[in-house]
Every structure is written in structure tokens, then in C-alpha cells.
Coordinates of C-alpha atoms in Angstrom, one line a residue:
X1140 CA 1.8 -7.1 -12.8
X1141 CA 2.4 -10.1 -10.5
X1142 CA 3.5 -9.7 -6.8
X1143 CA 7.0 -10.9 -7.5
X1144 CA 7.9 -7.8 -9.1
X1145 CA 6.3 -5.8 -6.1
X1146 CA 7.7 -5.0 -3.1
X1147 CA 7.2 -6.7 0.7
X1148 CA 3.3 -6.1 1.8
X1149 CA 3.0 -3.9 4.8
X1150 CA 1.5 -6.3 7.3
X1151 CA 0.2 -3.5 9.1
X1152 CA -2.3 -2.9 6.9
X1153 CA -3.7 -6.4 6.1
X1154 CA -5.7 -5.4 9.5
X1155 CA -8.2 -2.9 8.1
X1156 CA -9.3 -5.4 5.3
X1157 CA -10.6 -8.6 6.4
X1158 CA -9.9 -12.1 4.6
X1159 CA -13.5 -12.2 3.4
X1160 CA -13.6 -8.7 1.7
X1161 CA -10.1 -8.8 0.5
X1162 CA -11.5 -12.0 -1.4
X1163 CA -14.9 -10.6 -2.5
X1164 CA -13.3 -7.6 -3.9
X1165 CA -10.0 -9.0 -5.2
X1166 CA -7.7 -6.7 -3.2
X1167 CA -4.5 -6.6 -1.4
X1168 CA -3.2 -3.9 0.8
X1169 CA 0.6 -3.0 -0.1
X1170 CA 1.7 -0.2 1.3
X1171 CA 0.6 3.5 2.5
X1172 CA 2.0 6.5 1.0
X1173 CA 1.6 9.9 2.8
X1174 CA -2.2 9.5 3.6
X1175 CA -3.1 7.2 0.5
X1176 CA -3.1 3.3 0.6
X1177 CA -1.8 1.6 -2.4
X1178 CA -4.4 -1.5 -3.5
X1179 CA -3.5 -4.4 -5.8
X1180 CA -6.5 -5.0 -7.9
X1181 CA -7.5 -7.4 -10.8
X1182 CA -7.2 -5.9 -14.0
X1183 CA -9.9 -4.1 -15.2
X1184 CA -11.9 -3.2 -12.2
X1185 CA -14.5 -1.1 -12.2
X1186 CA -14.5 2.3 -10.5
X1187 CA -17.4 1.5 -8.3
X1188 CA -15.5 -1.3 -6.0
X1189 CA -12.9 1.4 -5.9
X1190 CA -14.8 3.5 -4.6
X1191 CA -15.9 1.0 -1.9
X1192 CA -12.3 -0.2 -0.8
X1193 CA -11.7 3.6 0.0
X1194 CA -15.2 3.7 2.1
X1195 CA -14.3 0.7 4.2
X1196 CA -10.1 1.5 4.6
X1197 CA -11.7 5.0 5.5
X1198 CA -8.7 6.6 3.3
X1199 CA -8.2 7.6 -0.2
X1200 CA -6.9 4.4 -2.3
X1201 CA -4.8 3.8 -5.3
X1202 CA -4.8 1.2 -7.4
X1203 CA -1.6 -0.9 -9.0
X1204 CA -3.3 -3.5 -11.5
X1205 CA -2.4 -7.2 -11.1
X1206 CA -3.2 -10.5 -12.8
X1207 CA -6.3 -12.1 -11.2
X1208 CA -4.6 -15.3 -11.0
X1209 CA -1.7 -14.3 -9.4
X1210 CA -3.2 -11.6 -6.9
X1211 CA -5.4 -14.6 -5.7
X1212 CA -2.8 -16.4 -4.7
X1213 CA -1.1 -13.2 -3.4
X1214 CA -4.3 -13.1 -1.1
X1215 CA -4.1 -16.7 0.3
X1216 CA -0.3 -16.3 0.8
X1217 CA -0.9 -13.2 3.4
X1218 CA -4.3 -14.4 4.7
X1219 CA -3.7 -18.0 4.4
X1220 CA -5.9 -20.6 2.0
X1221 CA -9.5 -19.8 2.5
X1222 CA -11.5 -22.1 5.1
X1223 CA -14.2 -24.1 4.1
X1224 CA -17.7 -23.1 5.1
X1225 CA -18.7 -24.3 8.6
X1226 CA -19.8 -23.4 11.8
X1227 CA -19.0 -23.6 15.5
X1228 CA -22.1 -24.7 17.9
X1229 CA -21.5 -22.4 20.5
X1230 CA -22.6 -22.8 24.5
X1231 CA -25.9 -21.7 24.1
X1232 CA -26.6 -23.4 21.1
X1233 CA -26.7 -21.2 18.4
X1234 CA -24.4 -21.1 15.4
X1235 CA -21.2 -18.6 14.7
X1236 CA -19.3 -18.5 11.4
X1237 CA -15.8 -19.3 12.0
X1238 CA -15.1 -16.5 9.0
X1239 CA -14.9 -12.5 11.0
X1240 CA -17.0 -10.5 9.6
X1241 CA -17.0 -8.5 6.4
X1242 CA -16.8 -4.7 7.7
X1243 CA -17.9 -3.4 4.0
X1244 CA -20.7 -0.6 3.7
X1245 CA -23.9 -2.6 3.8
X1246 CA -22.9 -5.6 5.9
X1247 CA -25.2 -6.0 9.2
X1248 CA -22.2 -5.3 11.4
X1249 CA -21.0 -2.3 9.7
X1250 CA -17.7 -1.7 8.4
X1251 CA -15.3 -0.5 10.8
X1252 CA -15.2 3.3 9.1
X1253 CA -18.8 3.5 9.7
X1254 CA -18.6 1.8 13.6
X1255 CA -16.1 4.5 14.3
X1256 CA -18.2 7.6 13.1
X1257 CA -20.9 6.4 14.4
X1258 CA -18.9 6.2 18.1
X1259 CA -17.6 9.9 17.3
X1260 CA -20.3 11.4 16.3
X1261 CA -22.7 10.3 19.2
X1262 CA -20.1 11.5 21.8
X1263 CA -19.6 14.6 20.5
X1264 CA -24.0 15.0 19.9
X1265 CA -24.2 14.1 23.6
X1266 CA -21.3 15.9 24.7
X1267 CA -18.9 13.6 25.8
X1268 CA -15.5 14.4 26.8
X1269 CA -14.1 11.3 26.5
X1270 CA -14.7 8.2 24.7
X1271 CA -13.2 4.8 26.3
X1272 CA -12.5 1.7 24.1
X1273 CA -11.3 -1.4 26.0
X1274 CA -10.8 -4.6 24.7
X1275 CA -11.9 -7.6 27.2
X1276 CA -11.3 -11.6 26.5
X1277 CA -14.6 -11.7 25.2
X1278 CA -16.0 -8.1 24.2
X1279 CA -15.0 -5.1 23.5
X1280 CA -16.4 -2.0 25.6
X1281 CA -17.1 1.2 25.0
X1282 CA -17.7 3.7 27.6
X1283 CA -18.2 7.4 27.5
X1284 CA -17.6 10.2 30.1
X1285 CA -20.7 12.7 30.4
X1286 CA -20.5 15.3 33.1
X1287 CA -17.4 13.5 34.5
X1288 CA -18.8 10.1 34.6
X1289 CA -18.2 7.2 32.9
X1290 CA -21.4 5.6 31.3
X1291 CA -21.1 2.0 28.9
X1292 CA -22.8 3.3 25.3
X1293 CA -21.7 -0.2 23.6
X1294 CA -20.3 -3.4 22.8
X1295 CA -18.9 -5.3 20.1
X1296 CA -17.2 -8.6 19.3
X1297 CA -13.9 -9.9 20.1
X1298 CA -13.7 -10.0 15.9
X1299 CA -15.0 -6.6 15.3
X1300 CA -12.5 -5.0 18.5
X1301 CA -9.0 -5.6 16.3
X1302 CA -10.4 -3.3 13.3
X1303 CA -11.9 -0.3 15.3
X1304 CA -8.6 -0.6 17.0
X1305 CA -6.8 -0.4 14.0
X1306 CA -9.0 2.2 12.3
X1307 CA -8.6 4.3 15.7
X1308 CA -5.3 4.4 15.3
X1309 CA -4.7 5.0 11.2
X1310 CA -6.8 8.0 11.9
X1311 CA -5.1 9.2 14.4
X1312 CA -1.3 8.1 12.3
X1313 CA 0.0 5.9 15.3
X1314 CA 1.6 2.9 14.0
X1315 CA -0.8 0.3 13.8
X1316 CA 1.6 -2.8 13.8
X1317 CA 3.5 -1.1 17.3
X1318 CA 1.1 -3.1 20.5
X1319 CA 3.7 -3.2 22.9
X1320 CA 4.4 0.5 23.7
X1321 CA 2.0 3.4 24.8
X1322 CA 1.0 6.0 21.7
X1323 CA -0.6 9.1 21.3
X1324 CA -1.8 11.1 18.6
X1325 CA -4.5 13.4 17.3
X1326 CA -7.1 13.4 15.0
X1327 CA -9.2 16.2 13.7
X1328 CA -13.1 15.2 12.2
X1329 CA -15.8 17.8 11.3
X1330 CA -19.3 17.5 12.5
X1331 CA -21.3 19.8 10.7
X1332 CA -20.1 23.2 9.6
X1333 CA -16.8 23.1 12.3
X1334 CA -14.0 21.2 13.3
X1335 CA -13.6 19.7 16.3
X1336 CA -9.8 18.0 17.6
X1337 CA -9.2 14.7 19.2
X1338 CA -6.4 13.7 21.2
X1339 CA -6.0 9.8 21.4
X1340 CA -3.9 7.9 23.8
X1341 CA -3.4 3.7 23.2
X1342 CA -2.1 1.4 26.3
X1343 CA -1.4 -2.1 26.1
X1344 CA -3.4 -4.4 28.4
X1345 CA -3.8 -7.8 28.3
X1346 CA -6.2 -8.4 25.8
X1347 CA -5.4 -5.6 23.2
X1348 CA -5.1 -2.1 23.3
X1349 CA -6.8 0.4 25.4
X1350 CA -7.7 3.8 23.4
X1351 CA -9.0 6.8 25.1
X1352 CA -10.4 9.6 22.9
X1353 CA -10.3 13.2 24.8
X1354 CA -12.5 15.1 22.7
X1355 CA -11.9 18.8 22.3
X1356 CA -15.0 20.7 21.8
X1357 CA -14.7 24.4 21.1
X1358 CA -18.1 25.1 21.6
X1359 CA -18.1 23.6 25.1
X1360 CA -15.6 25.6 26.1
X1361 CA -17.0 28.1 28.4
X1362 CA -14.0 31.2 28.7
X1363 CA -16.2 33.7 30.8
X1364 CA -15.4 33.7 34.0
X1365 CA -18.7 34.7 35.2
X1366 CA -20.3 31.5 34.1
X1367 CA -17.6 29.5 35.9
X1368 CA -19.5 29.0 38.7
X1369 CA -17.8 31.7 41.0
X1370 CA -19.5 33.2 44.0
X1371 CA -19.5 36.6 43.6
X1372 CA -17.4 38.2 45.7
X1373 CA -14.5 35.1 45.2
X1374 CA -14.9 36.3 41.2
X1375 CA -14.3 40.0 42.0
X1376 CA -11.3 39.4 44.1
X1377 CA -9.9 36.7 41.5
X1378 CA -10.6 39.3 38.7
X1379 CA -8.4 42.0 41.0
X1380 CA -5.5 39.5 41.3
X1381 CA -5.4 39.0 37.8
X1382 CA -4.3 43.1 37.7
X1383 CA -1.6 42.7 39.6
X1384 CA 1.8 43.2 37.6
X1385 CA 3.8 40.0 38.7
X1386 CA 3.1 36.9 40.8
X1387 CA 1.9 33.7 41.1
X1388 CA -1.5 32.3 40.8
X1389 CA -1.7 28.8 41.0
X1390 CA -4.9 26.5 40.7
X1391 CA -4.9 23.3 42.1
X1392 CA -7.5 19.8 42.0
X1393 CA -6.7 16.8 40.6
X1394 CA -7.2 15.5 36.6
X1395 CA -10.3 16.5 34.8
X1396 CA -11.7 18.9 37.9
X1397 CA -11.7 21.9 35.4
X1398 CA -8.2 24.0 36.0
X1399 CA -7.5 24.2 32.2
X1400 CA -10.8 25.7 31.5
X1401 CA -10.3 27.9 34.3
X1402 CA -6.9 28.8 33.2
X1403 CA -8.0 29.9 29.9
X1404 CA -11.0 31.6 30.8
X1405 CA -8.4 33.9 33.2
X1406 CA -5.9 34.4 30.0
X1407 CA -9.3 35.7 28.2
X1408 CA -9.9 37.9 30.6
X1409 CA -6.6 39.7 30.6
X1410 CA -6.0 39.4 26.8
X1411 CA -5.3 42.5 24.9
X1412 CA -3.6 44.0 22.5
X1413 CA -1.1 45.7 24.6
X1414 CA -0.2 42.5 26.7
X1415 CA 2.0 39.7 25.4
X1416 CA 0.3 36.5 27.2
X1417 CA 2.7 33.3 26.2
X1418 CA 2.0 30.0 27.0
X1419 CA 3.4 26.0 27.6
X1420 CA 1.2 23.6 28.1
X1421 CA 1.1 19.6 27.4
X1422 CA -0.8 19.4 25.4
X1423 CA -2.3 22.4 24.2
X1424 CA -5.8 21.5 24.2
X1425 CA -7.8 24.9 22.8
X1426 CA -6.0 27.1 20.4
X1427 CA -6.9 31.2 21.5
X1428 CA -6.6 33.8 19.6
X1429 CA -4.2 36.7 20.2
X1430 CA -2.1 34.5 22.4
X1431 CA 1.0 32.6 21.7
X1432 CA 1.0 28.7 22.6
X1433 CA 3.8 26.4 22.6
X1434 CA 3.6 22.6 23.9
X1435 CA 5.8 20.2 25.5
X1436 CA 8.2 18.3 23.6
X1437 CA 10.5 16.1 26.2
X1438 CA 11.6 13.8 23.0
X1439 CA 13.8 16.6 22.0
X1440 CA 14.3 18.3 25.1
X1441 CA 11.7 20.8 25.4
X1442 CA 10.2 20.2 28.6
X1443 CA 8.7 23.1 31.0
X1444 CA 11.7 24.3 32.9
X1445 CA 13.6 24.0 29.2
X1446 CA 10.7 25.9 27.4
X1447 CA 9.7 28.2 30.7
X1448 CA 13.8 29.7 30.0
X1449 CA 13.0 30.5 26.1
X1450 CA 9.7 32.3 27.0
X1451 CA 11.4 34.7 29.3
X1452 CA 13.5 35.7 26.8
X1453 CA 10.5 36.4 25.0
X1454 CA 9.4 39.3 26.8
X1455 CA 6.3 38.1 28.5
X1456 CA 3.9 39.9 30.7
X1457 CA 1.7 37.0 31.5
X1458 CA 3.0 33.5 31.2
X1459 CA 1.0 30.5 32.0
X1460 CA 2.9 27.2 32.7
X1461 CA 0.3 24.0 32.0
X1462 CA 1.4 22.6 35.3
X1463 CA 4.4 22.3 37.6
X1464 CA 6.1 19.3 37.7
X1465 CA 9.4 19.6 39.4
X1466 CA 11.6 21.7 41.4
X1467 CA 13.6 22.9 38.8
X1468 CA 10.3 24.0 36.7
X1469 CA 8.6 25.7 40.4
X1470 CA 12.3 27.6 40.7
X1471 CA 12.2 29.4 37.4
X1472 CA 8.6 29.7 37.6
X1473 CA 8.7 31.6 41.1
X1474 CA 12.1 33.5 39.6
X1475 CA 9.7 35.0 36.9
X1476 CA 6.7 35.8 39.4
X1477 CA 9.4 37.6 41.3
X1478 CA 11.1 39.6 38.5
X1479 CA 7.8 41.3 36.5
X1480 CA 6.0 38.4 35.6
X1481 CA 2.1 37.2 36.4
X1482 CA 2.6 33.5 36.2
X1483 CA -0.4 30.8 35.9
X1484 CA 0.1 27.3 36.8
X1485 CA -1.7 24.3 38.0
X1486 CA -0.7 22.0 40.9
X1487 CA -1.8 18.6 42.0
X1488 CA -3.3 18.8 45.0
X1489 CA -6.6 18.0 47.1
X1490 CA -7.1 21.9 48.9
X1491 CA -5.5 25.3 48.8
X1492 CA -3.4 25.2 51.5
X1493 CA -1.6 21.8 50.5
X1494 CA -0.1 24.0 47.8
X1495 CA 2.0 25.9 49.6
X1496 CA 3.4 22.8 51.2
X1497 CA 3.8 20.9 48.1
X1498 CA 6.0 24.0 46.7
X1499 CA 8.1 23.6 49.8
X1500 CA 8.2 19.7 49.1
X1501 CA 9.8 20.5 45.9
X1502 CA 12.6 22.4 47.4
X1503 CA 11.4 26.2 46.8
X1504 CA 12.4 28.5 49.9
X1505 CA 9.2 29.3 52.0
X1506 CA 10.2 32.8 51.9
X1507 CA 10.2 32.7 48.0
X1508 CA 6.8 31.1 48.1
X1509 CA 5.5 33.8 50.7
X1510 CA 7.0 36.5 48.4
X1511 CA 5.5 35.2 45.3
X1512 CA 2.2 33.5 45.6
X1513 CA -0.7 35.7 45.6
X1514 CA -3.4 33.4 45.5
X1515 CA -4.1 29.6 44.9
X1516 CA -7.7 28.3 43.9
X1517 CA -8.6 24.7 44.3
X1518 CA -11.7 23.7 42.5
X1519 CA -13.9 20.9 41.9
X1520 CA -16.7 20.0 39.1
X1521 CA -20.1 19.1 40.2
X1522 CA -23.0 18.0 37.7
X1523 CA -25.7 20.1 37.8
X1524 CA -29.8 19.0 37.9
X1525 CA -31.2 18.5 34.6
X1526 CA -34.1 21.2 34.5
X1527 CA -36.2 18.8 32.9
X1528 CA -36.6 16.3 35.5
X1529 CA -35.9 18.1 38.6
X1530 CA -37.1 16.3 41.7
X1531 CA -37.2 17.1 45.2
X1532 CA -35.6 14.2 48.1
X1533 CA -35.1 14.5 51.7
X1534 CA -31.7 14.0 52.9
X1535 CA -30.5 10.6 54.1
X1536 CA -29.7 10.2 58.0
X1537 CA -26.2 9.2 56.6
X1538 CA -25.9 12.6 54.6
X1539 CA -27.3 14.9 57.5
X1540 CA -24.9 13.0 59.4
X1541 CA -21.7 13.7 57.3
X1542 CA -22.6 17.2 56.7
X1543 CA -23.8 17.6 60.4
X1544 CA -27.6 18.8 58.9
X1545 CA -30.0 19.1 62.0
X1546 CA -33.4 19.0 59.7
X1547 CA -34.0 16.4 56.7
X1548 CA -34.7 19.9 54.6
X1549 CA -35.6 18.7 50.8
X1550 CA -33.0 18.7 48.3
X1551 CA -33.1 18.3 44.1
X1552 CA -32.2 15.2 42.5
X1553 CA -33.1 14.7 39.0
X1554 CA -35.0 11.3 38.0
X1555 CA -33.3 10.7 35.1
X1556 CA -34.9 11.5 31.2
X1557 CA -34.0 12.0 27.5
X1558 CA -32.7 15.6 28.1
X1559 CA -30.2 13.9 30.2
X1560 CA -29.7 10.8 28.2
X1561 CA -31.1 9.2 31.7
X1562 CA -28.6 10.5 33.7
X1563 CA -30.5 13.1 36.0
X1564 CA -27.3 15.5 35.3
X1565 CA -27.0 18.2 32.3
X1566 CA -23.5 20.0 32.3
X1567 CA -21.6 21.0 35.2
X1568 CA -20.5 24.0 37.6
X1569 CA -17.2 24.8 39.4
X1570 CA -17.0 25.1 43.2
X1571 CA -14.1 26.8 44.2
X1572 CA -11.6 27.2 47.6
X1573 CA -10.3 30.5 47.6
X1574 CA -7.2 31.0 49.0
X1575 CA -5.2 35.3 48.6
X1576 CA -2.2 35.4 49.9
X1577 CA -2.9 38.1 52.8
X1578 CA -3.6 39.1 56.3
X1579 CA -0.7 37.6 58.3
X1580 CA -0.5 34.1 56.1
X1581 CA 2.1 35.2 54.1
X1582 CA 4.5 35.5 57.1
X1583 CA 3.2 32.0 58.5
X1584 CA 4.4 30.7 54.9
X1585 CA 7.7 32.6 55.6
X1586 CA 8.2 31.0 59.1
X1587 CA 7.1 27.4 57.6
X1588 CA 4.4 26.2 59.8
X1589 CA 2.9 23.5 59.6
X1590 CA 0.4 22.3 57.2
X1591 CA -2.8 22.5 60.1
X1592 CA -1.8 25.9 61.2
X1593 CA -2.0 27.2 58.2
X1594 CA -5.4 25.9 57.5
X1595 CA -6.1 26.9 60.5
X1596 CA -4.9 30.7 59.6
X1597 CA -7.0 30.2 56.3
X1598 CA -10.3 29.5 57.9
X1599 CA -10.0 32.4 60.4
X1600 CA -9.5 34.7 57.5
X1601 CA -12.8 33.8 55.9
X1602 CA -11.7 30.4 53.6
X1603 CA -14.7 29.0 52.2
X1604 CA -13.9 25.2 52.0
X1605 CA -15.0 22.9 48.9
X1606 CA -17.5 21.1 50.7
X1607 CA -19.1 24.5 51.9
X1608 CA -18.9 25.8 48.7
X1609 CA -21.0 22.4 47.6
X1610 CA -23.6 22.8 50.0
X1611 CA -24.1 26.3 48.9
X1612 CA -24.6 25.4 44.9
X1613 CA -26.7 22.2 46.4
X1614 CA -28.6 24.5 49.1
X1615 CA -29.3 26.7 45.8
X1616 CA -30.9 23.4 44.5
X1617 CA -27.8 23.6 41.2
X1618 CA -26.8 19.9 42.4
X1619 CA -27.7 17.3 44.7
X1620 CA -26.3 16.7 47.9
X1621 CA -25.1 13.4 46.2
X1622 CA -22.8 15.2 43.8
X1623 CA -21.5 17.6 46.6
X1624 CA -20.4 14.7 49.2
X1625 CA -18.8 12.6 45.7
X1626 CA -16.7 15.1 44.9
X1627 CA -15.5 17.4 47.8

């Protein structure tokens, strides 16, 4: 068959096979059907190189057989006529070949399948939430987020950045040939005996695309509240208000401090076979059993408000909302916690008290939020001392001066080890600022005082602030005093 007869190339797959290996094994990329790629190939190849085009395009292949002859000139026509061999004297003096490299099996920089499994599967061994590829002028860098932080793990050429890119995103089905707009997609990969989900998100930048990998680990999802990292008494009363019948409870922090996770773990505690727990999120993140999920979908009109109005008709007892946005979504939401409903959400704010005011902000009636808020929890994630290299430091006279600390008492830091991957930190815990809805505030929120007064209200009712709740884990020698004055 000759390429005349064929149909156009998809240029958006000439990407995953570099010049080099497209020539060593006499193939061309056409076109991608469903999950298979379609391969022009001389005539009579043998199984084997087969075999190794689907390894390095990292999906299953099929082959249309062309003459050799003509699928070599097919190959120069969409690569351009092969360069003679030469090199470039770089700064330092050492020699580059002009050619990128070959990503096949056994080539020294890897192929790009094999670069990409081997990011994946490191994250999720270390337990990485997040994986960050961004592509500089003259690297590309690759960060991941352990405990929260963001810690560099790699970097690779300027060469080798466009095919990781581009494998990235074929795994994930975004369209590979689109740079100009944000994407996102998913991607699901099994590491040992389960399955674990990937949410992937691509940004343009100035030197390629940015791709962020949220990895969604079942197995580090922790749904018992007791192991949260409530005090005691906080857990008991949150466990009461998650009885009540109808009403609001809303947890607040900002982006990745933990209120999914706490969200879910509350759903498990209250799901049973006699309660109908519905949920919208964007997007939904953990799939849980016995309770029915629905996501965002603004391309078609589905948004919270839009989808919050089907659920009611639904006949919900619990309904969790994956956060609230806008007025229009707060209004239906407090309707529902007024009318039989217990409704979950999440706000973004930096306290407890700042909720109620951000409510207000979005044009609810204070005497709607008074009547149907019954508690709000904001919450923070600090990194907890690896028990392996547990060390005890006195206090700088800059921390016993934020914190107003009259001695230099010892607290833990952790030195740093393999246990930790070097960090000094192994997991985290949840500090929490509990705010019910009770003893005079709710006729303060009525009145719509001021921001201060009810703080002020809070404290005198026994509010146990972030930063106290920090010195408490940090006190218990859980984190360092380090963590506590980062986060809260």
C-alpha cells in the first residue's frame, strides 16, 4: 500500500515516536482509533518490532502494511530528510547529538512509557498526592507533594519534556495537538493487586505545558473520624451534630487542608441502610459505597445550584454539596437545611467565624444563616514527626516570641532519614477550630454584628483557635513548632 491511497497523518501523533525510532523501525503513525493506534509498517515485519512500537507508543498498535520504499519517503515527508551525523560543542565543552533521543525500551534515556511509570509509580510508593511536571527553557522539572510539600524528585531534557508531555496526556485522552487551552482528564493505573485514579490538569505556560497529576489513593484515605486528629471532646460534639435531622454543617480552610477527607469520613459515619446520603461534588475524588455521587458538569449546565435542585427531588436525608460557590448555590443550600435536610459543604475561608460573614457576603439573610448553621469547622493539616528520627530542639527566641512562650521548653523535630525520604515528616494530622452554633451566637448572627464581635462571642464560649489547637498536637510532641506556626 503506498501513502497516497491513505488518508491525512494525524500530526498529533508523530509526537510519541521520535524521527530516529520511526526510521530504525520503519514506522509511521496515522491515526488513532478508539484506544488503538494504527502503524504503517514495511511489509513483512516481524511480530517482535511490533511488539516494541506498542511498548514505546504505550498503547496497543495495528499495523496497515506499506511498501518500504514508499513508507520511507512517507517518513522524511512528515519528519523532514534525515540530518547528517554531527554534533554541537556545547558551553562546557562536551558534545550533544543534534538528533533527540530514541525513547525505545533499552535506550539509556528510557522511552517515554517507561519515564512516565517510573514517575507514577514512585509517587504513589512514597505517597505522594501530587505529582508536578513543568517544563522550563532549558529543563523540565518534576516535583512531588509529600505531606503537603512540594519536593523536586527529577529532571529531564528540554528533548525528552515534549514526549512525557504528550504521553501524559494520551493517557489521560486530552488532545495532544490542543497547547493553547487548559485540559483535564483522568487516568486510571494499577500498582499491584488495586487500582488507583488520577486526575490530570494541563496549563499553558511559556515554555510548554504544565501538568499536575492529583493522585487518588484509596488506601490513604483515612474515613474514621477518630483518626482525624480530633480532640476528644470537639469529636463527640461533631459526632452529636451529625444526629441532628436538618441543618447546615459547613467546613471551611483553604485547598488541600483536608475538608474532603473530612467530609467523607462524616458521610461514613452516618451511612446506613435506612438513610439516603446524595452527593455533588467537582470532582468526585473517592467513590463510597452505599452512597450516591454525582459531579459537576457546567459544559452542559449542571452546575451546583442546577444539580443541588435535582437532588431535592430525590428525596435526600443527607446531602453534601462539594463546596459553595455562589449565592444562588448558598440560597438553595440553606432552603434545604431549613426544610428537613442535614447539608454538608465546604467554604473558603481562613477561621470559623469568617464563615458566617462570607454567607452574608453572598447575599444570604443573617437570620437564615442563624436559623440554619449549626456548626462550622475550619481545619488545617500539619505533618507529623517521623518516629524514626525524632529529635528534641529548644524553641527559637523568634518562636517563643510569636507564640508568647515564657521558657525555651524542648520541642520534636525530626532530622530527616529514609523512613521519611529525608524529610523529618511521615503523614499528617488535622487540627481543627470548632465553632456550634449556640449560647447566644446564633442571635448575634441574627442581629449581624460585626466580624470581631463575633470572634469575640466565640472565644468566650470556649473556641479553641488553630494555632492553639497546633501548640497542643506540637506540645504532645505530634509536630514541631515549625509546622504549627507554617500553617495556622
Amino acid at each position: 500500500m503506498s501513502p497516497s491511497s491513505e488518508p491525512a497523518i494525524d500530526p498529533r501523533l508523530i509526537q510519541l515516536l521520535p524521527a530516529q525510532s520511526a526510521r530504525e523501525f520503519l514506522a509511521l503513525p496515522l491515526r488513532k482509533e478508539g484506544q488503538v493506534i494504527v502503524l504503517a509498517m514495511r511489509e513483512g515485519h516481524d511480530l517482535e518490532t511490533e511488539a516494541d512500537l506498542a511498548f514505546v507508543l504505550g498503547a496497543p498498535v495495528r499495523v496497515e502494511p506499506w511498501e518500504k520504499d514508499a513508507l520511507r519517503e512517507a517518513i522524511d515527508e512528515v519528519y523532514g530528510a534525515e540530518p547528517e551525523p554531527s554534533a554541537l560543542i556545547t558551553a562546557n565543552g562536551t558534545e550533544e547529538e543534534k538528533e533527540a533521543p530514541s525513547f525505545l525500551p533499552n535506550a539509556s534515556s528510557g522511552s517515554a512509557v517507561s519515564v512516565v511509570n517510573d514517575l507514577v509509580s514512585r509517587a504513589i510508593k512514597t505517597g505522594a498526592s501530587d505529582i508536578h511536571i513543568e517544563p522550563y527553557e532549558k529543563f523540565l522539572r518534576v516535583r512531588y507533594r509529600l505531606d503537603g510539600v512540594l519536593h523536586e524528585v527529577q529532571r529531564l531534557s528540554p528533548l525528552e519534556s515534549k514526549a512525557v508531555i504528550s504521553r501524559v496526556k494520551i493517557m489521560a485522552d486530552l488532545d495532544i495537538a490542543e497547547k493553547r487551552r487548559p485540559q483535564d482528564g483522568r487516568i486510571r493505573v494499577k500498582e499491584g493487586d488495586r487500582f488507583i485514579d488520577i486526575r490530570v490538569s494541563s496549563l499553558p505556560t511559556d515554555f510548554g505545558e504544565k501538568l499536575v497529576l492529583r493522585i487518588l489513593d484509596k488506601n490513604q484515605l483515612n474515613l474514621d473520624l477518630e483518626k482525624l486528629g480530633f480532640e476528644a471532646t470537639d469529636l463527640k460534639l461533631f459526632q452529636r451534630t451529625l444526629k441532628l435531622p436538618y441543618g447546615m454543617i459547613l467546613v471551611t480552610g483553604p485547598t488541600g487542608s483536608g475538608k474532603t477527607t473530612t467530609l467523607y469520613a462524616a458521610l461514613n459515619a452516618i451511612n446506613r441502610q435506612e438513610v439516603n446520603i446524595t452527593t455533588i461534588e467537582d470532582p468526585i475524588e473517592y467513590n463510597l459505597p452505599g452512597i450516591n455521587q454525582t459531579h459537576v458538569r457546567s459544559d452542559i449546565g449542571v452546575t451546583f445550584a442546577a444539580a443541588l435542585r435535582s437532588i431535592l427531588r430525590q428525596d435526600p436525608n443527607v446531602i453534601m454539596v462539594g463546596e459553595i460557590r455562589d449565592g444562588e448555590t448558598a440560597e438553595i443550600a440553606i432552603r434545604a437545611a431549613l426544610t428537613g435536610h442535614l447539608v454538608l459543604s465546604t467554604l473558603h475561608t481562613n477561621d470559623a467565624p469568617s464563615a458566617i460573614t462570607r454567607l452574608t457576603d453572598m447575599g444570604i439573610e443573617p437570620f437564615l444563616v442563624a436559623a440554619s448553621v449549626k456548626m462550622i469547622l475550619a481545619q488545617r493539616l500539619l505533618r507529623r514527626i517521623c518516629p524514626e528520627c525524632k529529635t528534641v530542639a529548644d524553641a527559637t527566641s523568634e518562636q517563643r516570641e510569636e507564640i508568647a512562650l515564657k521558657s525555651s521548653r524542648g520541642f520534636v523535630n525530626g532530622i530527616g532519614c529514609p523512613s521519611c525520604n529525608g524529610t523529618g515528616y511521615r503523614g499528617r494530622t488535622a487540627v481543627y477550630e470548632m465553632l456550634p452554633i449556640q449560647n447566644g451566637l446564633s442571635d448575634m448572627i441574627s442581629r449581624g454584628v460585626t466580624l470581631g464581635e463575633m470572634r469575640a462571642k466565640a472565644e468566650a464560649n470556649g473556641l479553641t483557635t488553630l494555632r492553639q489547637a497546633g501548640l497542643k498536637k506540637a506540645l504532645a510532641c505530634e509536630t514541631s513548632l515549625k509546622e504549627v506556626l507554617r500553617e495556622t
